[in-house]
Amino acid sequence: MSNPAPDVLAVIQAGRLSYEAVIFAASFRAANPEFAGRLVFAEPQPGPLWPGTDPRAEPEVRALLEAEFGAVILPFASEVFGASYPHGNKIEALKVLPEGAPFVFFDTDTLFTGPLSEVPFDFARPTASMRRTGTWPVIELYGPGYTEIWRALYDRFGLDFESSLDHSQPEEYWERYLYFNAGWFFGACPQVFHKQFLEIARSIRDDPPAALICQPLDPWLDQVALPLVIHGLGGARNTIPEGLLDGRVSCHYRLLPLLFARESDAVVETLMRVTAPNKVKKVLKGSEAAKRMIYQGRGAKARALFDRTALPPHERTIRNTLKRNRLWLR
């Protein structure tokens, strides 16, 4: 399938996300030297929803992204979420992109190990990351089950619930229900996607259906709304082949200690290579985590603690091991 090159979008913000954006851009350009689309970072601006803080990225990070990696940094005003729910940045950021232009959104803590051109995107059938666990809803002993909770959401927005189900999975098992990690998603029009995502997320936050009354929505709100958006726009699970995004093309590593602990040798090699140039190193040393893990060898120490062929089944165990060894840096 032949597609125009999409806009690649991530969010940049003061602090950790700034430095992750440098790794994102460095690895993206290394893996995609002939990419014909735009690399766009959306940046929240100071305003009433960011009280007492300036969410804009550090000037040296902005300068490096623009001059060295040809990134476009576009401002947006936080009108709904802001500091109260920073995950909402990805919802509001979509409005910076032009109507009708296909896009792929990635969380900033993503590293690229292969060309995006390998991915046969079907922009008319959006999807999102299936590298997820059953984090939501939280089923209480005497409360509503998965079916009641998810059906209430589909009914709220006039969507067909039955067609969203994976009938190969048993009733009341979380994988039967459409659920994604919001670390990447794509679509045909960012303005349409933004409108649906914002309306659904705000409705759930401000007036949750009765079946959700005891359900936590922070930090899961984006991942609760996303399946409804994708289903409503004609998308589904796995509309692109498995093993590309969250595979040989991209890695959603989340935090640098976790990258060193559990990701492949190819991911670590890519990280070390793209962060080696002096221009990149000079900026990344502004991050304590990057300085310690990448440049001062703590990443190698973290990696030596784990066998990648037999990792603990729960991320909490990995985190606790890193913390005990004073290798948990954000």
mmCIF file of C-alpha atoms in Angstrom:
data_model
loop_
_atom_site.group_PDB
_atom_site.id
_atom_site.type_symbol
_atom_site.label_atom_id
_atom_site.label_comp_id
_atom_site.label_asym_id
_atom_site.label_seq_id
_atom_site.Cartn_x
_atom_site.Cartn_y
_atom_site.Cartn_z
ATOM 1 C CA MET A 1 0.000 0.000 0.000
ATOM 2 C CA SER A 2 1.466 3.365 -1.037
ATOM 3 C CA ASN A 3 0.978 6.216 1.413
ATOM 4 C CA PRO A 4 2.240 9.774 1.640
ATOM 5 C CA ALA A 5 4.869 10.199 4.356
ATOM 6 C CA PRO A 6 2.995 11.045 7.559
ATOM 7 C CA ASP A 7 3.756 13.715 10.082
ATOM 8 C CA VAL A 8 5.533 12.092 13.023
ATOM 9 C CA LEU A 9 4.384 13.765 16.238
ATOM 10 C CA ALA A 10 5.595 13.677 19.835
ATOM 11 C CA VAL A 11 5.223 16.019 22.814
ATOM 12 C CA ILE A 12 8.136 18.023 24.186
ATOM 13 C CA GLN A 13 8.029 19.553 27.636
ATOM 14 C CA ALA A 14 10.439 20.883 30.267
ATOM 15 C CA GLY A 15 12.312 18.229 32.208
ATOM 16 C CA ARG A 16 12.528 14.543 31.373
ATOM 17 C CA LEU A 17 10.505 14.779 28.155
ATOM 18 C CA SER A 18 12.947 17.339 26.737
ATOM 19 C CA TYR A 19 15.863 14.950 27.014
ATOM 20 C CA GLU A 20 13.806 12.025 25.783
ATOM 21 C CA ALA A 21 12.965 14.160 22.730
ATOM 22 C CA VAL A 22 16.675 14.432 21.936
ATOM 23 C CA ILE A 23 17.052 10.635 21.990
ATOM 24 C CA PHE A 24 13.827 10.322 19.980
ATOM 25 C CA ALA A 25 15.020 12.723 17.280
ATOM 26 C CA ALA A 26 18.574 11.394 17.131
ATOM 27 C CA SER A 27 17.423 7.803 16.717
ATOM 28 C CA PHE A 28 14.645 8.742 14.290
ATOM 29 C CA ARG A 29 16.994 10.580 11.938
ATOM 30 C CA ALA A 30 19.572 7.794 12.145
ATOM 31 C CA ALA A 31 16.957 5.195 11.216
ATOM 32 C CA ASN A 32 15.138 7.371 8.670
ATOM 33 C CA PRO A 33 17.743 9.418 6.770
ATOM 34 C CA GLU A 34 15.461 9.879 3.747
ATOM 35 C CA PHE A 35 12.169 10.438 5.568
ATOM 36 C CA ALA A 36 10.014 12.747 3.452
ATOM 37 C CA GLY A 37 7.534 13.781 6.146
ATOM 38 C CA ARG A 38 7.895 16.171 9.054
ATOM 39 C CA LEU A 39 9.260 15.401 12.500
ATOM 40 C CA VAL A 40 7.055 17.534 14.765
ATOM 41 C CA PHE A 41 7.265 18.203 18.488
ATOM 42 C CA ALA A 42 4.211 19.826 20.054
ATOM 43 C CA GLU A 43 5.024 22.041 23.030
ATOM 44 C CA PRO A 44 2.530 23.138 25.706
ATOM 45 C CA GLN A 45 2.686 26.846 26.513
ATOM 46 C CA PRO A 46 2.446 28.633 29.871
ATOM 47 C CA GLY A 47 -1.091 29.418 30.918
ATOM 48 C CA PRO A 48 -3.692 29.036 33.659
ATOM 49 C CA LEU A 49 -3.629 25.215 33.477
ATOM 50 C CA TRP A 50 0.100 25.240 34.258
ATOM 51 C CA PRO A 51 0.042 27.329 37.481
ATOM 52 C CA GLY A 52 3.435 28.358 38.769
ATOM 53 C CA THR A 53 5.381 26.541 36.062
ATOM 54 C CA ASP A 54 6.627 26.974 32.517
ATOM 55 C CA PRO A 55 6.118 23.731 30.604
ATOM 56 C CA ARG A 56 8.247 24.787 27.638
ATOM 57 C CA ALA A 57 11.373 22.808 26.813
ATOM 58 C CA GLU A 58 14.859 23.963 27.725
ATOM 59 C CA PRO A 59 16.303 26.384 25.122
ATOM 60 C CA GLU A 60 19.375 24.231 24.422
ATOM 61 C CA VAL A 61 17.132 21.241 23.709
ATOM 62 C CA ARG A 62 14.947 23.236 21.346
ATOM 63 C CA ALA A 63 17.990 24.576 19.518
ATOM 64 C CA LEU A 64 19.499 21.116 19.058
ATOM 65 C CA LEU A 65 16.254 19.585 17.819
ATOM 66 C CA GLU A 66 15.738 22.293 15.224
ATOM 67 C CA ALA A 67 19.316 22.800 14.022
ATOM 68 C CA GLU A 68 20.699 19.272 14.195
ATOM 69 C CA PHE A 69 17.645 17.127 13.513
ATOM 70 C CA GLY A 70 15.401 19.387 11.440
ATOM 71 C CA ALA A 71 12.515 19.068 13.865
ATOM 72 C CA VAL A 72 9.552 21.434 13.780
ATOM 73 C CA ILE A 73 8.456 22.636 17.240
ATOM 74 C CA LEU A 74 4.862 23.851 17.313
ATOM 75 C CA PRO A 75 3.230 25.492 20.362
ATOM 76 C CA PHE A 76 -0.211 24.628 21.656
ATOM 77 C CA ALA A 77 -2.362 26.041 24.424
ATOM 78 C CA SER A 78 -3.575 23.639 27.121
ATOM 79 C CA GLU A 79 -7.315 24.232 27.226
ATOM 80 C CA VAL A 80 -8.590 21.115 29.022
ATOM 81 C CA PHE A 81 -5.867 19.168 30.882
ATOM 82 C CA GLY A 82 -2.509 20.813 31.636
ATOM 83 C CA ALA A 83 -0.741 20.107 34.935
ATOM 84 C CA SER A 84 -3.727 18.246 36.399
ATOM 85 C CA TYR A 85 -3.342 15.486 33.805
ATOM 86 C CA PRO A 86 -0.134 15.767 31.742
ATOM 87 C CA HIS A 87 -1.047 12.629 29.771
ATOM 88 C CA GLY A 88 -3.688 14.840 28.183
ATOM 89 C CA ASN A 89 -0.902 16.615 26.294
ATOM 90 C CA LYS A 90 -1.048 13.922 23.632
ATOM 91 C CA ILE A 91 -4.749 14.603 23.136
ATOM 92 C CA GLU A 92 -4.418 18.372 22.883
ATOM 93 C CA ALA A 93 -1.168 18.206 20.855
ATOM 94 C CA LEU A 94 -2.949 16.743 17.836
ATOM 95 C CA LYS A 95 -4.478 20.115 17.066
ATOM 96 C CA VAL A 96 -1.103 21.484 15.884
ATOM 97 C CA LEU A 97 -1.176 19.269 12.775
ATOM 98 C CA PRO A 98 -2.943 20.188 9.516
ATOM 99 C CA GLU A 99 -6.343 18.798 8.660
ATOM 100 C CA GLY A 100 -6.361 15.791 6.358
ATOM 101 C CA ALA A 101 -2.638 14.984 6.676
ATOM 102 C CA PRO A 102 -1.917 11.449 7.958
ATOM 103 C CA PHE A 103 -0.010 11.280 11.224
ATOM 104 C CA VAL A 104 1.681 8.878 13.609
ATOM 105 C CA PHE A 105 1.921 9.880 17.259
ATOM 106 C CA PHE A 106 4.631 8.442 19.508
ATOM 107 C CA ASP A 107 5.324 8.948 23.182
ATOM 108 C CA THR A 108 8.606 10.811 23.580
ATOM 109 C CA ASP A 109 10.213 7.855 25.377
ATOM 110 C CA THR A 110 10.544 6.008 22.068
ATOM 111 C CA LEU A 111 13.748 4.942 20.350
ATOM 112 C CA PHE A 112 13.884 4.023 16.645
ATOM 113 C CA THR A 113 15.868 1.052 15.396
ATOM 114 C CA GLY A 114 14.472 0.766 11.864
ATOM 115 C CA PRO A 115 12.901 2.857 9.095
ATOM 116 C CA LEU A 116 9.288 3.900 9.397
ATOM 117 C CA SER A 117 8.924 3.151 5.673
ATOM 118 C CA GLU A 118 8.822 -0.545 6.597
ATOM 119 C CA VAL A 119 5.434 -0.026 8.243
ATOM 120 C CA PRO A 120 2.495 -0.379 5.794
ATOM 121 C CA PHE A 121 0.192 2.073 7.562
ATOM 122 C CA ASP A 122 -3.486 1.888 6.651
ATOM 123 C CA PHE A 123 -4.411 5.369 7.795
ATOM 124 C CA ALA A 124 -8.090 4.760 7.103
ATOM 125 C CA ARG A 125 -8.020 2.021 9.760
ATOM 126 C CA PRO A 126 -6.304 3.504 12.811
ATOM 127 C CA THR A 127 -4.819 1.393 15.551
ATOM 128 C CA ALA A 128 -2.490 1.731 18.541
ATOM 129 C CA SER A 129 0.102 -0.195 20.488
ATOM 130 C CA MET A 130 -0.814 -3.691 21.600
ATOM 131 C CA ARG A 131 2.196 -3.832 23.931
ATOM 132 C CA ARG A 132 -0.045 -3.476 26.934
ATOM 133 C CA THR A 133 -1.177 -5.234 30.076
ATOM 134 C CA GLY A 134 -4.588 -5.380 31.739
ATOM 135 C CA THR A 135 -4.150 -2.202 33.755
ATOM 136 C CA TRP A 136 -7.749 -0.969 33.445
ATOM 137 C CA PRO A 137 -10.494 -1.425 34.550
ATOM 138 C CA VAL A 138 -9.756 -2.515 38.101
ATOM 139 C CA ILE A 139 -12.327 -5.204 38.862
ATOM 140 C CA GLU A 140 -13.744 -5.137 42.396
ATOM 141 C CA LEU A 141 -15.174 -8.249 44.040
ATOM 142 C CA TYR A 142 -18.787 -7.037 44.081
ATOM 143 C CA GLY A 143 -18.535 -4.368 41.401
ATOM 144 C CA PRO A 144 -19.270 -4.332 37.669
ATOM 145 C CA GLY A 145 -17.260 -6.649 35.437
ATOM 146 C CA TYR A 146 -15.380 -5.924 32.223
ATOM 147 C CA THR A 147 -18.415 -6.344 30.005
ATOM 148 C CA GLU A 148 -20.625 -4.001 32.017
ATOM 149 C CA ILE A 149 -17.926 -1.325 32.265
ATOM 150 C CA TRP A 150 -16.875 -1.352 28.618
ATOM 151 C CA ARG A 151 -20.460 -1.673 27.334
ATOM 152 C CA ALA A 152 -21.418 1.432 29.333
ATOM 153 C CA LEU A 153 -18.691 3.392 27.561
ATOM 154 C CA TYR A 154 -19.630 2.202 24.089
ATOM 155 C CA ASP A 155 -23.281 2.969 24.781
ATOM 156 C CA ARG A 156 -22.375 6.471 26.035
ATOM 157 C CA PHE A 157 -20.839 7.343 22.652
ATOM 158 C CA GLY A 158 -23.252 5.458 20.390
ATOM 159 C CA LEU A 159 -20.695 2.817 19.379
ATOM 160 C CA ASP A 160 -21.289 -0.844 18.621
ATOM 161 C CA PHE A 161 -19.837 -2.798 21.530
ATOM 162 C CA GLU A 162 -20.156 -6.331 20.162
ATOM 163 C CA SER A 163 -18.058 -5.654 17.074
ATOM 164 C CA SER A 164 -15.173 -4.442 19.248
ATOM 165 C CA LEU A 165 -14.772 -7.779 21.037
ATOM 166 C CA ASP A 166 -12.120 -10.406 20.406
ATOM 167 C CA HIS A 167 -14.260 -13.526 20.519
ATOM 168 C CA SER A 168 -11.208 -15.782 20.691
ATOM 169 C CA GLN A 169 -10.793 -14.610 24.290
ATOM 170 C CA PRO A 170 -13.117 -15.715 27.113
ATOM 171 C CA GLU A 171 -15.826 -13.602 28.719
ATOM 172 C CA GLU A 172 -14.577 -11.329 31.493
ATOM 173 C CA TYR A 173 -10.933 -11.691 30.450
ATOM 174 C CA TRP A 174 -9.319 -8.314 29.804
ATOM 175 C CA GLU A 175 -7.930 -9.161 26.350
ATOM 176 C CA ARG A 176 -11.432 -9.793 25.010
ATOM 177 C CA TYR A 177 -12.050 -6.043 25.173
ATOM 178 C CA LEU A 178 -10.434 -3.451 22.912
ATOM 179 C CA TYR A 179 -7.581 -1.937 24.905
ATOM 180 C CA PHE A 180 -4.339 -0.304 23.805
ATOM 181 C CA ASN A 181 -1.225 1.247 25.179
ATOM 182 C CA ALA A 182 -1.272 4.891 24.068
ATOM 183 C CA GLY A 183 2.486 4.897 23.385
ATOM 184 C CA TRP A 184 1.773 5.155 19.660
ATOM 185 C CA PHE A 185 -1.291 5.519 17.470
ATOM 186 C CA PHE A 186 -2.027 6.802 13.995
ATOM 187 C CA GLY A 187 -4.837 8.098 11.859
ATOM 188 C CA ALA A 188 -5.850 9.777 8.616
ATOM 189 C CA CYS A 189 -6.687 13.228 10.000
ATOM 190 C CA PRO A 190 -5.273 14.675 13.223
ATOM 191 C CA GLN A 191 -8.071 17.226 13.535
ATOM 192 C CA VAL A 192 -10.794 14.569 13.412
ATOM 193 C CA PHE A 193 -8.825 12.333 15.764
ATOM 194 C CA HIS A 194 -8.224 15.248 18.137
ATOM 195 C CA LYS A 195 -11.895 16.208 18.224
ATOM 196 C CA GLN A 196 -13.064 12.674 18.989
ATOM 197 C CA PHE A 197 -10.293 12.000 21.517
ATOM 198 C CA LEU A 198 -10.930 15.255 23.378
ATOM 199 C CA GLU A 199 -14.710 14.911 23.470
ATOM 200 C CA ILE A 200 -14.604 11.321 24.682
ATOM 201 C CA ALA A 201 -11.870 11.857 27.286
ATOM 202 C CA ARG A 202 -13.509 14.988 28.682
ATOM 203 C CA SER A 203 -16.911 13.301 28.882
ATOM 204 C CA ILE A 204 -15.462 10.322 30.765
ATOM 205 C CA ARG A 205 -13.508 12.585 33.125
ATOM 206 C CA ASP A 206 -16.329 15.016 33.880
ATOM 207 C CA ASP A 207 -19.317 12.661 33.836
ATOM 208 C CA PRO A 208 -18.287 9.004 34.019
ATOM 209 C CA PRO A 209 -21.008 6.387 33.426
ATOM 210 C CA ALA A 210 -22.348 4.814 36.604
ATOM 211 C CA ALA A 211 -20.414 1.588 35.936
ATOM 212 C CA LEU A 212 -17.165 3.578 36.252
ATOM 213 C CA ILE A 213 -18.016 5.304 39.503
ATOM 214 C CA CYS A 214 -15.299 3.492 41.504
ATOM 215 C CA GLN A 215 -12.782 3.214 38.686
ATOM 216 C CA PRO A 216 -9.472 5.139 38.754
ATOM 217 C CA LEU A 217 -9.030 7.373 35.697
ATOM 218 C CA ASP A 218 -5.627 8.869 36.503
ATOM 219 C CA PRO A 219 -3.364 7.967 34.767
ATOM 220 C CA TRP A 220 -5.520 5.697 32.593
ATOM 221 C CA LEU A 221 -7.919 8.214 31.034
ATOM 222 C CA ASP A 222 -6.113 8.383 27.677
ATOM 223 C CA GLN A 223 -6.057 4.592 27.435
ATOM 224 C CA VAL A 224 -9.737 4.349 28.351
ATOM 225 C CA ALA A 225 -10.740 6.844 25.662
ATOM 226 C CA LEU A 226 -8.372 5.671 22.911
ATOM 227 C CA PRO A 227 -10.135 2.378 22.024
ATOM 228 C CA LEU A 228 -13.421 4.243 21.680
ATOM 229 C CA VAL A 229 -11.817 6.775 19.334
ATOM 230 C CA ILE A 230 -10.165 4.102 17.207
ATOM 231 C CA HIS A 231 -13.300 1.959 17.023
ATOM 232 C CA GLY A 232 -15.434 4.967 16.155
ATOM 233 C CA LEU A 233 -13.082 5.922 13.308
ATOM 234 C CA GLY A 234 -13.208 2.465 11.740
ATOM 235 C CA GLY A 235 -10.029 1.123 13.263
ATOM 236 C CA ALA A 236 -9.294 -2.111 15.076
ATOM 237 C CA ARG A 237 -6.551 -4.238 16.585
ATOM 238 C CA ASN A 238 -3.454 -4.961 14.523
ATOM 239 C CA THR A 239 -4.292 -3.121 11.299
ATOM 240 C CA ILE A 240 -0.542 -3.194 10.615
ATOM 241 C CA PRO A 241 1.671 -6.304 10.842
ATOM 242 C CA GLU A 242 2.982 -7.272 14.257
ATOM 243 C CA GLY A 243 6.659 -6.959 15.076
ATOM 244 C CA LEU A 244 7.297 -3.573 13.433
ATOM 245 C CA LEU A 245 6.285 -0.834 15.872
ATOM 246 C CA ASP A 246 7.178 -2.158 19.318
ATOM 247 C CA GLY A 247 9.530 -4.426 17.373
ATOM 248 C CA ARG A 248 12.249 -3.965 14.812
ATOM 249 C CA VAL A 249 11.257 -0.367 13.949
ATOM 250 C CA SER A 250 10.578 1.259 17.340
ATOM 251 C CA CYS A 251 10.977 0.612 21.051
ATOM 252 C CA HIS A 252 8.801 2.285 23.684
ATOM 253 C CA TYR A 253 11.325 1.983 26.513
ATOM 254 C CA ARG A 254 9.541 4.241 29.052
ATOM 255 C CA LEU A 255 12.557 5.044 31.278
ATOM 256 C CA LEU A 256 16.282 4.656 30.691
ATOM 257 C CA PRO A 257 16.865 2.184 33.579
ATOM 258 C CA LEU A 258 14.138 -0.042 32.131
ATOM 259 C CA LEU A 259 15.693 0.209 28.661
ATOM 260 C CA PHE A 260 19.034 -1.056 29.938
ATOM 261 C CA ALA A 261 17.406 -3.699 32.101
ATOM 262 C CA ARG A 262 15.110 -5.374 29.612
ATOM 263 C CA GLU A 263 15.485 -4.238 25.993
ATOM 264 C CA SER A 264 17.473 -5.987 23.259
ATOM 265 C CA ASP A 265 21.157 -5.550 22.495
ATOM 266 C CA ALA A 266 20.144 -3.780 19.259
ATOM 267 C CA VAL A 267 18.197 -1.150 21.220
ATOM 268 C CA VAL A 268 21.069 -0.518 23.622
ATOM 269 C CA GLU A 269 23.579 -0.335 20.753
ATOM 270 C CA THR A 270 21.379 2.183 18.957
ATOM 271 C CA LEU A 271 21.005 4.295 22.089
ATOM 272 C CA MET A 272 24.740 4.414 22.699
ATOM 273 C CA ARG A 273 25.524 5.209 19.061
ATOM 274 C CA VAL A 274 23.032 8.037 18.569
ATOM 275 C CA THR A 275 23.891 9.696 21.884
ATOM 276 C CA ALA A 276 27.665 9.605 21.310
ATOM 277 C CA PRO A 277 28.134 12.781 19.176
ATOM 278 C CA ASN A 278 29.428 15.713 21.211
ATOM 279 C CA LYS A 279 26.532 18.007 20.282
ATOM 280 C CA VAL A 280 24.064 15.453 21.635
ATOM 281 C CA LYS A 281 26.152 14.542 24.656
ATOM 282 C CA LYS A 282 26.535 18.175 25.711
ATOM 283 C CA VAL A 283 22.754 18.607 25.893
ATOM 284 C CA LEU A 284 21.881 15.196 27.344
ATOM 285 C CA LYS A 285 24.260 15.703 30.259
ATOM 286 C CA GLY A 286 21.669 18.169 31.518
ATOM 287 C CA SER A 287 19.619 15.094 32.450
ATOM 288 C CA GLU A 288 20.809 13.278 35.561
ATOM 289 C CA ALA A 289 19.373 10.006 34.286
ATOM 290 C CA ALA A 290 21.024 10.294 30.869
ATOM 291 C CA LYS A 291 24.350 11.417 32.352
ATOM 292 C CA ARG A 292 24.508 8.545 34.832
ATOM 293 C CA MET A 293 22.958 5.747 32.755
ATOM 294 C CA ILE A 294 24.452 6.498 29.319
ATOM 295 C CA TYR A 295 27.727 8.315 29.937
ATOM 296 C CA GLN A 296 28.862 7.148 33.385
ATOM 297 C CA GLY A 297 28.215 3.429 32.977
ATOM 298 C CA ARG A 298 25.280 2.857 35.284
ATOM 299 C CA GLY A 299 23.243 1.535 32.377
ATOM 300 C CA ALA A 300 25.737 -1.298 31.933
ATOM 301 C CA LYS A 301 25.501 -2.060 35.662
ATOM 302 C CA ALA A 302 21.703 -2.166 35.421
ATOM 303 C CA ARG A 303 21.918 -4.453 32.400
ATOM 304 C CA ALA A 304 24.199 -6.880 34.226
ATOM 305 C CA LEU A 305 21.532 -7.466 36.892
ATOM 306 C CA PHE A 306 19.095 -9.182 34.509
ATOM 307 C CA ASP A 307 18.915 -12.115 32.116
ATOM 308 C CA ARG A 308 16.954 -10.874 29.086
ATOM 309 C CA THR A 309 15.916 -14.447 28.284
ATOM 310 C CA ALA A 310 14.288 -14.861 31.698
ATOM 311 C CA LEU A 311 13.086 -11.459 32.880
ATOM 312 C CA PRO A 312 10.819 -11.222 35.916
ATOM 313 C CA PRO A 313 7.170 -11.452 34.839
ATOM 314 C CA HIS A 314 6.229 -8.170 36.522
ATOM 315 C CA GLU A 315 7.808 -4.779 35.866
ATOM 316 C CA ARG A 316 7.521 -3.976 39.572
ATOM 317 C CA THR A 317 10.155 -6.617 40.301
ATOM 318 C CA ILE A 318 12.547 -5.040 37.796
ATOM 319 C CA ARG A 319 11.966 -1.593 39.281
ATOM 320 C CA ASN A 320 12.520 -2.814 42.836
ATOM 321 C CA THR A 321 15.765 -4.546 41.853
ATOM 322 C CA LEU A 322 17.017 -1.356 40.216
ATOM 323 C CA LYS A 323 16.010 0.698 43.258
ATOM 324 C CA ARG A 324 17.816 -1.654 45.646
ATOM 325 C CA ASN A 325 20.954 -1.192 43.570
ATOM 326 C CA ARG A 326 20.541 2.609 43.399
ATOM 327 C CA LEU A 327 20.049 2.464 39.652
ATOM 328 C CA TRP A 328 16.524 3.870 39.480
ATOM 329 C CA LEU A 329 16.918 7.262 37.828
ATOM 330 C CA ARG A 330 14.205 9.302 36.155
#
